[in-house]
Short mmCIF file of C-alpha atoms in Angstrom, two decimals:
data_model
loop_
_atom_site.label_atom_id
_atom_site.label_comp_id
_atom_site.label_asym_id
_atom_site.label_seq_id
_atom_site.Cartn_x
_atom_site.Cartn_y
_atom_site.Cartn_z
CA UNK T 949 -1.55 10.87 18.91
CA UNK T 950 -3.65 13.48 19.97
CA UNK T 951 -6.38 15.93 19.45
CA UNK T 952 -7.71 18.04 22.20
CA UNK T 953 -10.92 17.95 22.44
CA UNK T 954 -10.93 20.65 19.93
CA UNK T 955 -13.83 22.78 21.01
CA UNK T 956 -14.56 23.74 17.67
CA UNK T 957 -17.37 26.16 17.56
CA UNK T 958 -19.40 26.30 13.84
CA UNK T 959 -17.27 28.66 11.68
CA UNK T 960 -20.12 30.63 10.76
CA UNK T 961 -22.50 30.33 13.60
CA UNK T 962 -25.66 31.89 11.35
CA UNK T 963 -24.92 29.32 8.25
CA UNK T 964 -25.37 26.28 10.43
CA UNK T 965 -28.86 26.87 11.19
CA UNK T 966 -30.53 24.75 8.88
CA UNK T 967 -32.35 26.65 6.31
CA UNK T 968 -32.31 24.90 3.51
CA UNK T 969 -34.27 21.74 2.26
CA UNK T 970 -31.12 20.04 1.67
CA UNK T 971 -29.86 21.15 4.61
CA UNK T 972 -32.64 19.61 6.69
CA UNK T 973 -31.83 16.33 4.58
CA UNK T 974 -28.03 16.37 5.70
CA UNK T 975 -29.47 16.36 9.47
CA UNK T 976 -31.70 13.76 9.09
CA UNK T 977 -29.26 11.77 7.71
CA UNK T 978 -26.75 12.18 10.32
CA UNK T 979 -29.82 11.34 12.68
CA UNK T 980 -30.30 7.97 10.95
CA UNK T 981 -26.54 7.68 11.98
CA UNK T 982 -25.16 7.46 7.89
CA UNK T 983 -22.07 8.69 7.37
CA UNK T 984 -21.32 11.30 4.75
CA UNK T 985 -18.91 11.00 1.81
CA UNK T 986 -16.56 14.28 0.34
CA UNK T 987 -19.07 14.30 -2.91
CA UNK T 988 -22.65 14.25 -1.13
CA UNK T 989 -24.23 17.22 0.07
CA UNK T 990 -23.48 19.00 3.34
CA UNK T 991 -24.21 22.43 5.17
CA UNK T 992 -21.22 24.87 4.29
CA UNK T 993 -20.58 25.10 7.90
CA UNK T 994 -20.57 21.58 8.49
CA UNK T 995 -17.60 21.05 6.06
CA UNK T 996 -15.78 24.49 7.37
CA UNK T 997 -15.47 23.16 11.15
CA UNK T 998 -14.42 20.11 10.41
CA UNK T 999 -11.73 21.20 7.98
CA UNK T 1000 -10.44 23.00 10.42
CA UNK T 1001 -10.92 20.23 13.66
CA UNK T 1002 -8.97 17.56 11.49
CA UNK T 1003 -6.31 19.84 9.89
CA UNK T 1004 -6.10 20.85 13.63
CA UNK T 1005 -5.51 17.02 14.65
CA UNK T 1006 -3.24 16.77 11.96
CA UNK T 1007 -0.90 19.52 12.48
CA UNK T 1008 -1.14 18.22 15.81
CA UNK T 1009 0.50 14.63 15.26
CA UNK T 1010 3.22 16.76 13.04
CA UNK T 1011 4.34 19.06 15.59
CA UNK T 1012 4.24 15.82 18.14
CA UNK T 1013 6.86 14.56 16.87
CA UNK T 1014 8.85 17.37 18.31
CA UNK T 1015 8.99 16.81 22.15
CA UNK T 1016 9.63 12.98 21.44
CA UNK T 1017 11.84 13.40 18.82
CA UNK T 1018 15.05 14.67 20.32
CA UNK T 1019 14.81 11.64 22.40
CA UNK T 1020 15.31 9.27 19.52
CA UNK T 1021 19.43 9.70 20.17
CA UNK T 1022 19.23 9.54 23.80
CA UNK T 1023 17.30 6.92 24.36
CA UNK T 1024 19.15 4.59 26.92
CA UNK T 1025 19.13 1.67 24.75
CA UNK T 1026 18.97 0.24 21.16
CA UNK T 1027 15.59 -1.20 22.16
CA UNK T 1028 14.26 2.29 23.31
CA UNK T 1029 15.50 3.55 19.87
CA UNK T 1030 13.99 1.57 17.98
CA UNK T 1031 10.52 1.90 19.44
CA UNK T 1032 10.56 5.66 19.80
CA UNK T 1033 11.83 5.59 16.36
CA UNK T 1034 8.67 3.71 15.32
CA UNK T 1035 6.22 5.59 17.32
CA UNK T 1036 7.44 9.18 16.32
CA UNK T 1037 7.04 7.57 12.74
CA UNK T 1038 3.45 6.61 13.27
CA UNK T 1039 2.74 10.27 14.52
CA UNK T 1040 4.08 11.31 10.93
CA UNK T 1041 1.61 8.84 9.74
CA UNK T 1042 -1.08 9.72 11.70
CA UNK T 1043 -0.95 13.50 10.36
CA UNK T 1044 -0.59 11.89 6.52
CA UNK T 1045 -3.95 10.01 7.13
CA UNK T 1046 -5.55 13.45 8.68
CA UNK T 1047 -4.36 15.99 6.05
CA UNK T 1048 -5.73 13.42 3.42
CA UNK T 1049 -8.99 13.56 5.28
CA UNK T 1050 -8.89 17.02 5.05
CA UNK T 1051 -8.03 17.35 1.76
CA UNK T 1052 -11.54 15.46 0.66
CA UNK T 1053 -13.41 18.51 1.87
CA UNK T 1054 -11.15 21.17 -0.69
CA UNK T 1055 -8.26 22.46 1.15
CA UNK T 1056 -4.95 21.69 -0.82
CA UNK T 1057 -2.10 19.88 1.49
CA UNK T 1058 -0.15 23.32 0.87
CA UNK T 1059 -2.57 25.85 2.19
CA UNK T 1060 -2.83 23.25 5.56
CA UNK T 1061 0.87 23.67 5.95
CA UNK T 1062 1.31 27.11 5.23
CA UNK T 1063 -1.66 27.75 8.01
CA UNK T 1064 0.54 26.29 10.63
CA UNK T 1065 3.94 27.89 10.19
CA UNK T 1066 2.14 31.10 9.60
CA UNK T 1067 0.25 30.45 13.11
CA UNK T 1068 -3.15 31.38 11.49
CA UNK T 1069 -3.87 27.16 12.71
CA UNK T 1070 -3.80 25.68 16.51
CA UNK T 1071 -2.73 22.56 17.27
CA UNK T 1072 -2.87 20.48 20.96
CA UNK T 1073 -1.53 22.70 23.93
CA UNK T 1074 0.05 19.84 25.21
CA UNK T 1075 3.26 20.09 23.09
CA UNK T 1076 3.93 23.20 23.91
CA UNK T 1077 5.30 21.55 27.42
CA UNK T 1078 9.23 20.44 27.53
CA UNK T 1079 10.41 17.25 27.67
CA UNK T 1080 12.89 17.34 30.25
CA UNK T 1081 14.02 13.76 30.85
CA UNK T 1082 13.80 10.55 29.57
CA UNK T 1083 10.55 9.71 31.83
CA UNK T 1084 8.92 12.59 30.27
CA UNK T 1085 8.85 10.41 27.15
CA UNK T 1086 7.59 7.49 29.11
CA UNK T 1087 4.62 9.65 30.79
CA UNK T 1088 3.44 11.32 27.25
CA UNK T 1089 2.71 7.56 25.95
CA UNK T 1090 1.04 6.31 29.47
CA UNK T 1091 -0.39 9.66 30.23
CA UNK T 1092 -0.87 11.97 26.52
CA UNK T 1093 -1.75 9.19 24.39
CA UNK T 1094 -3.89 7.40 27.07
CA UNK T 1095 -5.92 10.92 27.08
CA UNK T 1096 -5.69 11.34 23.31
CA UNK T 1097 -7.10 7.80 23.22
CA UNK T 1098 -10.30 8.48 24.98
CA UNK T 1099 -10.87 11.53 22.56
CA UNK T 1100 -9.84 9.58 19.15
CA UNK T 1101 -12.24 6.28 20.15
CA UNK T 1102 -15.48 7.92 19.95
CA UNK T 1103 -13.99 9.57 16.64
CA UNK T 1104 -13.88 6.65 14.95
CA UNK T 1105 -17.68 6.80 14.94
CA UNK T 1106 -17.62 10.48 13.52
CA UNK T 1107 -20.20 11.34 10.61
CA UNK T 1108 -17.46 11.95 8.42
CA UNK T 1109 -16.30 8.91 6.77
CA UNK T 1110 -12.96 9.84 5.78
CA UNK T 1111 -12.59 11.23 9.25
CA UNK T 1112 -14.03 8.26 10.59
CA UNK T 1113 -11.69 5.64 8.29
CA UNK T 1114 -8.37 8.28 9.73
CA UNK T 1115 -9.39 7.24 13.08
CA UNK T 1116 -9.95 4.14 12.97
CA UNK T 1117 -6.43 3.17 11.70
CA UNK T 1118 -5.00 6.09 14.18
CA UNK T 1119 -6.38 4.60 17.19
CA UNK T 1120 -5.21 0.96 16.29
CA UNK T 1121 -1.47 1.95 16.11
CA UNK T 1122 -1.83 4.18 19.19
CA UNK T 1123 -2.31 1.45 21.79
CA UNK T 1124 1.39 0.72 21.13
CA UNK T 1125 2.49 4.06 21.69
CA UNK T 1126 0.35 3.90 25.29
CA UNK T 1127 1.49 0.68 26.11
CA UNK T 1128 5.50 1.54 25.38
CA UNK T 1129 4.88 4.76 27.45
CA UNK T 1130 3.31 2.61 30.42
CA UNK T 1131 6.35 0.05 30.13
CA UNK T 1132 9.19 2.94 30.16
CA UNK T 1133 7.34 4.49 33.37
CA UNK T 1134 6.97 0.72 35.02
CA UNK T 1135 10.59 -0.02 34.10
CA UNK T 1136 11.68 3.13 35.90
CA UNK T 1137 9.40 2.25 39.22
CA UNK T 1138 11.53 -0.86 39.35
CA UNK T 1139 14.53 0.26 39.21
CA UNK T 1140 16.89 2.13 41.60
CA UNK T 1141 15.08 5.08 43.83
CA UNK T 1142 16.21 7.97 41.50
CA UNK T 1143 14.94 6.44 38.84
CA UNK T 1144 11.84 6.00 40.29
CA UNK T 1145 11.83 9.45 41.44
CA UNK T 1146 12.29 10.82 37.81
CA UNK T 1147 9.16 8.68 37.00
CA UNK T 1148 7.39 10.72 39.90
CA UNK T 1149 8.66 14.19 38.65
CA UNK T 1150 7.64 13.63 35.37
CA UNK T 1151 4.33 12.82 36.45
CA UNK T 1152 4.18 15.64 38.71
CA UNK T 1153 4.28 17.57 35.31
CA UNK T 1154 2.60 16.11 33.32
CA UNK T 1155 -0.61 15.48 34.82
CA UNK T 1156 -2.39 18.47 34.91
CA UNK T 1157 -1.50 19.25 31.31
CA UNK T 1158 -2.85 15.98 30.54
CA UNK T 1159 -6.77 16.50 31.98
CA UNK T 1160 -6.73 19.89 30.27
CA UNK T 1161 -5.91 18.18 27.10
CA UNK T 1162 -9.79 17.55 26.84
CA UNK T 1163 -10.67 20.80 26.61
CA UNK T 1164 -13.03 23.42 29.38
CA UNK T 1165 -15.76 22.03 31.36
CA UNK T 1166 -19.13 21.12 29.30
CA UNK T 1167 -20.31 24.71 30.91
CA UNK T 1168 -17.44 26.50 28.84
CA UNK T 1169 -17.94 24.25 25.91
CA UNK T 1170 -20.69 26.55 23.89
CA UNK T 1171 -20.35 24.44 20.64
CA UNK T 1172 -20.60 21.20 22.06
CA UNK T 1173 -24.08 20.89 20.85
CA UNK T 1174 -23.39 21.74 17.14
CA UNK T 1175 -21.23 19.44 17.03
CA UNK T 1176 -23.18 16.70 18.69
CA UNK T 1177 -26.04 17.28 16.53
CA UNK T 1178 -23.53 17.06 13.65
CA UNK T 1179 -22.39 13.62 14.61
CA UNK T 1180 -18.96 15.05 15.18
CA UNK T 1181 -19.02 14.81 19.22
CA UNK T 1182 -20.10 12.01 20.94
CA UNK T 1183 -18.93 12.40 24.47
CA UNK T 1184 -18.31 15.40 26.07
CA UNK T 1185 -14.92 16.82 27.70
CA UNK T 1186 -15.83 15.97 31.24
CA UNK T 1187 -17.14 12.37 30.63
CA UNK T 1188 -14.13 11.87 28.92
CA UNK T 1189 -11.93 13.44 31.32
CA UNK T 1190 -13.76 11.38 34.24
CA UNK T 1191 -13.25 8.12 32.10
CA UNK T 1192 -9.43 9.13 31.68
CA UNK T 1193 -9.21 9.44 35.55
CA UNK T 1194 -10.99 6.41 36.62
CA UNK T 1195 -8.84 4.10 34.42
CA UNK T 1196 -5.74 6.15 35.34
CA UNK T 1197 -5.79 6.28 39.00
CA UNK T 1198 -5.62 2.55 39.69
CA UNK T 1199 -2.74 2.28 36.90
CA UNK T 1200 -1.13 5.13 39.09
CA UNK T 1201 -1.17 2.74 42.18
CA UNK T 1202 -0.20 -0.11 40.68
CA UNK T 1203 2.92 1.83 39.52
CA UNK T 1204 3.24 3.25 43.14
CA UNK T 1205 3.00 6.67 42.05
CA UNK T 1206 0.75 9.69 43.42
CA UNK T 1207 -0.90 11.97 41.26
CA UNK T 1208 -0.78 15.48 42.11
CA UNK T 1209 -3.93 16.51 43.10
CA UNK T 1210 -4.24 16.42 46.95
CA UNK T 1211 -8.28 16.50 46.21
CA UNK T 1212 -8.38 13.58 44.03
CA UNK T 1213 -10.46 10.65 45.80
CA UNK T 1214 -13.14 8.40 45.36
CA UNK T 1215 -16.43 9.26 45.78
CA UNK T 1216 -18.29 6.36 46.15
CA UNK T 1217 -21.87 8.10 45.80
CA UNK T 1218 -20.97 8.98 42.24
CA UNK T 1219 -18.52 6.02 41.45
CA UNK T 1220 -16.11 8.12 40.04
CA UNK T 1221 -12.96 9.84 41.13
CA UNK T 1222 -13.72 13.52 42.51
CA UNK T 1223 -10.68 15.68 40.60
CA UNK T 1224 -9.20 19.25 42.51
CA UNK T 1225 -9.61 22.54 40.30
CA UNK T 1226 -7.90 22.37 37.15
CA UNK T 1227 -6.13 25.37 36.39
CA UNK T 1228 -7.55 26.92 33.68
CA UNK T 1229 -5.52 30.13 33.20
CA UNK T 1230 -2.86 28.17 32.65
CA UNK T 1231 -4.62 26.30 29.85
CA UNK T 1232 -5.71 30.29 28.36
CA UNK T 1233 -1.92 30.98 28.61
CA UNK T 1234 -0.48 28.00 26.64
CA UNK T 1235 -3.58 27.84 24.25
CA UNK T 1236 -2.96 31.58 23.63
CA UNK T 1237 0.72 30.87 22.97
CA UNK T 1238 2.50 31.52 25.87
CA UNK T 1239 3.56 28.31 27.00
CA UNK T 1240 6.76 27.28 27.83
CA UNK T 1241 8.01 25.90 23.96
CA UNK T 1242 5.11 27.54 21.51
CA UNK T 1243 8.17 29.68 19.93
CA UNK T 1244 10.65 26.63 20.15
CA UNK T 1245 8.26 23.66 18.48
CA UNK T 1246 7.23 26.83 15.63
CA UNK T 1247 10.83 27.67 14.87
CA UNK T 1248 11.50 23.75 14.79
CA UNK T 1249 8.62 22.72 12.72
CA UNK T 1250 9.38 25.92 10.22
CA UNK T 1251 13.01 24.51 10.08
CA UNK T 1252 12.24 20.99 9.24
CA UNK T 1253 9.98 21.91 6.19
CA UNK T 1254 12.70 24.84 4.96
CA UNK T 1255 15.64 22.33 5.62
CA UNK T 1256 13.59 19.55 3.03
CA UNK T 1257 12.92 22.25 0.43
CA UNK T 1258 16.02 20.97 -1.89
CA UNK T 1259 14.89 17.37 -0.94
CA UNK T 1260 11.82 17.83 -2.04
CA UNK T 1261 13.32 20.07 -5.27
CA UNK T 1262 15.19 17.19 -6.28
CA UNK T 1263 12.38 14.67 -6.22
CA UNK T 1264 10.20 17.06 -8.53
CA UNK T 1265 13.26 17.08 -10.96
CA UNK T 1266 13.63 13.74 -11.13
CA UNK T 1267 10.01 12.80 -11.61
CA UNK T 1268 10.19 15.37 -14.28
CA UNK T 1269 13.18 14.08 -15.83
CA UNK T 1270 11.58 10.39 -15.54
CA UNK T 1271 8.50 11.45 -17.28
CA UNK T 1272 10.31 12.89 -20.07
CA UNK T 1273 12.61 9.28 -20.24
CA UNK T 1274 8.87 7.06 -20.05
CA UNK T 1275 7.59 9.06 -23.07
CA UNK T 1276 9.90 7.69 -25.18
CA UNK T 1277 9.63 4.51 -24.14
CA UNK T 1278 7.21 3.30 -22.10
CA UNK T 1279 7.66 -0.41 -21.83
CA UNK T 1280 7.05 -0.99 -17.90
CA UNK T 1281 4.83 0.23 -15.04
CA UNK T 1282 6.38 -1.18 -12.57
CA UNK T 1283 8.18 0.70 -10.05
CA UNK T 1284 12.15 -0.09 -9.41
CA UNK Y 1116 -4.94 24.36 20.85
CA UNK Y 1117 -2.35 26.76 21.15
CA UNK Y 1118 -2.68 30.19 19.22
CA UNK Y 1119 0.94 30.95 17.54
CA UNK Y 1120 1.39 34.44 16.90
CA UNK Y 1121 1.35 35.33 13.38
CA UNK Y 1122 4.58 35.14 11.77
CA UNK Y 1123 4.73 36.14 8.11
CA UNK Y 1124 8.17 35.49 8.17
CA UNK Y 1125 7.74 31.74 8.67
CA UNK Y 1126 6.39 31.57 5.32
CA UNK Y 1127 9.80 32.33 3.44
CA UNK Y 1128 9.20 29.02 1.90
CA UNK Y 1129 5.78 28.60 1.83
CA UNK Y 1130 4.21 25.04 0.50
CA UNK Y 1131 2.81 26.76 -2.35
CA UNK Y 1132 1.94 23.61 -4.72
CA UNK Y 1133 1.95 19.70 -3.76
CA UNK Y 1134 2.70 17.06 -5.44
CA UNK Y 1135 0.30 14.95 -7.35
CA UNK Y 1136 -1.96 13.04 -5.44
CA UNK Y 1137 -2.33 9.28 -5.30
CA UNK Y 1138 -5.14 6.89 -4.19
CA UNK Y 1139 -3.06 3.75 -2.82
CA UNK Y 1140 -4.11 0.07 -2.37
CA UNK Y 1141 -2.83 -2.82 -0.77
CA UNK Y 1142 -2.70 -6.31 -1.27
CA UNK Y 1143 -2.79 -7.69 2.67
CA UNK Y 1144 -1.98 -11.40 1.81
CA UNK Y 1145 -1.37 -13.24 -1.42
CA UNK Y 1146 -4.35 -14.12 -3.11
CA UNK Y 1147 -6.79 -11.61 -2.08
CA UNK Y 1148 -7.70 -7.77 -3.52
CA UNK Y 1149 -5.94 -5.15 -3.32
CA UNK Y 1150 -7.95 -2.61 -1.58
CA UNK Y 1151 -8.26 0.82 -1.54
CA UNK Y 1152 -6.22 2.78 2.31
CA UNK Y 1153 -5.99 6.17 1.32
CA UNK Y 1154 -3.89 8.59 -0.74
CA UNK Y 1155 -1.22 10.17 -0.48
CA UNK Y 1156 1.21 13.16 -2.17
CA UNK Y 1157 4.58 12.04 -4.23
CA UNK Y 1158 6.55 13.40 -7.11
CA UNK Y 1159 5.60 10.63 -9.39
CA UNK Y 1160 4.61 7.01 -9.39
CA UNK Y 1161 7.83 5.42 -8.07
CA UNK Y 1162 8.19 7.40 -5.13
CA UNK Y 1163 4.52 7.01 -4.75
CA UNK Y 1164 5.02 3.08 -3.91
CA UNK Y 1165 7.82 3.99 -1.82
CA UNK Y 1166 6.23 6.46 0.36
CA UNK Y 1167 3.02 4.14 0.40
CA UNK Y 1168 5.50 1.46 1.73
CA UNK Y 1169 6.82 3.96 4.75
CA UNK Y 1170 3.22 4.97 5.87
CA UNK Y 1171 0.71 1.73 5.01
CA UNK Y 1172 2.90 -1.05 5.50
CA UNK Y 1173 4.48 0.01 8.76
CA UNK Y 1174 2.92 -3.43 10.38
CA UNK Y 1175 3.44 -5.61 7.57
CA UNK Y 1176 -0.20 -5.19 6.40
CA UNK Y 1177 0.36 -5.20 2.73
CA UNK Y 1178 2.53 -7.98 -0.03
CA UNK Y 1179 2.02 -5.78 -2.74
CA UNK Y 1180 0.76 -2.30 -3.45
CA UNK Y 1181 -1.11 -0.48 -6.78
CA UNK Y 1182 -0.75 3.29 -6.68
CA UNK Y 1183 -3.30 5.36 -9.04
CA UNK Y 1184 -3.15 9.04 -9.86
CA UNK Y 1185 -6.05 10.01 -8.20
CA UNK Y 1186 -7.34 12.24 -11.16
CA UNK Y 1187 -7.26 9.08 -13.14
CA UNK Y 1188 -10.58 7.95 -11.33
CA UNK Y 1189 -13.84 8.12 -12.57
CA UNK Y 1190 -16.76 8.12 -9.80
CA UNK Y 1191 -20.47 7.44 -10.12
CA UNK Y 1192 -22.41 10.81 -9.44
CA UNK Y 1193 -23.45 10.65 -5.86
CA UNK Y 1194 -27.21 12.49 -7.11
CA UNK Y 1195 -27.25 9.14 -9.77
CA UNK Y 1196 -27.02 7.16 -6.56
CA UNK Y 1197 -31.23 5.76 -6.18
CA UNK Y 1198 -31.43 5.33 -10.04
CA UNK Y 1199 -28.30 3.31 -10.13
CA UNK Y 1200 -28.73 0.95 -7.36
CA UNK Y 1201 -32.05 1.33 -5.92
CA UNK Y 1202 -33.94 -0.78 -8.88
CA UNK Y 1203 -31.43 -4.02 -7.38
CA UNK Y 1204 -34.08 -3.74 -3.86
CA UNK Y 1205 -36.88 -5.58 -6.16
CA UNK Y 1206 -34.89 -7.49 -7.63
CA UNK Y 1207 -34.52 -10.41 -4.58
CA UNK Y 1208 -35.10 -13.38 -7.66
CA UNK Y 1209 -31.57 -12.76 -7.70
CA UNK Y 1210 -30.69 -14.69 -4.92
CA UNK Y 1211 -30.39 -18.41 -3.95
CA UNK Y 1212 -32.45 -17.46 -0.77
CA UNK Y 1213 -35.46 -16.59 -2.88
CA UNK Y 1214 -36.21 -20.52 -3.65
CA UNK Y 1215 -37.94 -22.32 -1.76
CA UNK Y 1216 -36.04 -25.67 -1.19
CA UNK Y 1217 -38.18 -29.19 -0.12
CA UNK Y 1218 -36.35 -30.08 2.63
CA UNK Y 1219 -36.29 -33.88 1.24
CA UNK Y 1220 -34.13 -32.92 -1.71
CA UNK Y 1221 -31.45 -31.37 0.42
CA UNK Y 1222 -28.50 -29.21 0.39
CA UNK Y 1223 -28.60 -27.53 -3.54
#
């Protein structure tokens, strides 16, 4: 689902300078536009940032399951529950592909997870907002996953070839989840007027969250070039926030919904939408942790993994139990 | 990203070890490789193919699917990587498209 444009400055600023011979290798090879594999050589800072951009993403997709997922029982039909059953299971997928990325550079799985219920790791500020009503899970596929769209795309063509591979099957199962989000929202528009008034709530909302999803201005974005030159970035937050609003506002009329932004118009000089003034202390707040469900999604996500501890208990006894049974007779390989 | 305050109290269970890890492949249609879609963590072998079912088969792109304990792989050296395949660039006698074909004797 969705990474914010994780403005993920060099974890040692002085070690990415390139220095060594090697190092100047690494960057010539990312200018020749080769990818890099977990067993070839790379800068020490190079592999530190982007542990910690796709562990980011991936912890991310886990704790997005939360605002969606108490909607699984309420959805208002057997249709609806079976789709937001599937797409809250992608998101589980999406953070197994990510963590596995990580894990090439090596982090263990464990340390990943104990980062984020310790809060020593960040995930997207987005899910820290509630999910009020059942057009709230409509507007995170149109809206969210639209915006975490334009982020993953260019990630697909990341230096990092495990990160690369992650993203490229992410972003092919997320055009579902925008596309069931857009068709919740449109059902709603055509129905009776308070249902089309939740839509317009929702989006009310949701819609500044959304275009802070990609992060500060370029300005405020001081590590935007490392990560460019490191093949990482390819598109910076405000081109990708202008793409996100020039696709979205036409979608937003064709819905007969406004956006909330009594500055938002064309500007046919630029031929692109002008946007109002995001607020950005807002962003500080909920990035810091004060938004509205930081403590709620923590104490969930810390739940879930406690609640599975006998679960996953039981499944180490019985593989150990099964091991001990193949030893003494090890006749098949095939799984029941 | 949003900054969660510290909480060493979250971490009465922490995920101190994982489970093996397992490179997975997947046979997309009958008759062709299986190829290699990533890896994943399971408690053994079994529950390997079943997790491996949940996350990589989702969209019914697999008919069968080989899991290997990913320690049980053993990879060319990635510094061996110009003696090992670069000697193949000279080599173009290899291939049909090195002969020269009269166009009066015809497709060969």
């Amino acid at each position: 689902m969705y990474t914010q444009a994780i403005d993920v400055g060099p974890v040692d600023a002085t070690a990415s300078r390139s220095t060594t011979p090697q190092d100047d290798e690494f960057l010539k090879r990312i200018a020749r536009d080769e990818k890099i594999e977990p067993q070839d050589p790379m800068p020490e800072a190079y592999r530190k940032t982007l542990i910690r951009q796709i562990s980011q993403h991936a912890h991310s997709e886990v704790v997005g399951m939360l605002p969606e997922g108490g909607w699984i029982t309420r959805a208002p039909s057997l249709k609806r529950k079976e789709i937001l059953l599937a797409k809250v299971q992608d998101e589980g997928g999406h953070g197994l592909y990510l963590y596995s990325a990580a894990e090439t550079l090596g982090v263990s799985r464990a340390e990943l997870i104990d980062a984020l219920h310790s809060g020593k790791a960040k995930y997207s500020s987005i899910f820290n907002y509630e999910t009020a009503t059942w057009a709230d899970i409509g507007t995170i596929g149109w809206l969210v996953d639209g915006a975490a769209i334009m982020n993953q795309v260019p990630l697909c063509r990341c230096s990092y070839g495990p990160y690369a591979r992650a993203m490229i099957r992410i972003c092919k199962e997320e055009s579902f989840h925008q596309r069931q989000g857009f068709d919740i929202v449109r059902t709603l528009c055509q129905g009776t007027p308070e249902q089309k008034a939740m839509a317009q709530e929702s989006i009310n909302r949701w819609w500044w969250p959304t275009l802070m999803m990609f992060g500060p201005h370029d300005a405020d974005s001081p590590h935007t070039g490392q990560a460019t030159a490191w093949g990482i970035k390819r598109i910076t937050n405000d081109d990708l926030r202008q793409k996100f609003v020039d696709v979205t506002v036409p979608q937003a009329e064709f819905l007969g919904l406004t956006l909330p932004d009594p500055d938002l118009k064309w500007n046919a000089a630029r031929g692109h939408y002008d946007i109002g003034r995001i607020n950005w202390d807002e962003f500080r707040r909920v990035v810091n942790g004060d938004g509205p469900c930081n403590a709620e999604r923590m104490h969930d996500r810390v739940k879930a993994f406690d609640d599975g501890a006998w679960v996953r208990d039981a499944a180490a006894a019985h593989a150990a139990k099964a091991a001990a049974r193949y030893a003494t007779s090890p006749d098949t390989r095939i799984a029941a | 990203m949003s900054a969660q305050p510290a909480n060493p109290a979250n971490l009465a269970n922490p995920a101190s070890r994982d489970w093996p890890l397992f490179e997975v492949f997947i046979r997309s249609k009958q008759g062709l490789d299986h190829k290699h879609v990533g890896s994943l963590h399971a408690s053994d072998a079994a529950h390997a193919i079943t997790l491996a079912r949940d996350v990589y088969t989702r969209r019914q792109e697999g008919v069968s699917i080989w899991v290997v304990p990913s320690n049980a792989i053993t990879a060319s050296a990635p510094e061996q990587k110009a003696e090992n395949f670069d000697p193949m660039a000279s080599k173009i006698y290899r291939h049909p498209t090195f002969y020269d074909i009269p166009a009066e004797v015809g497709h060969m």
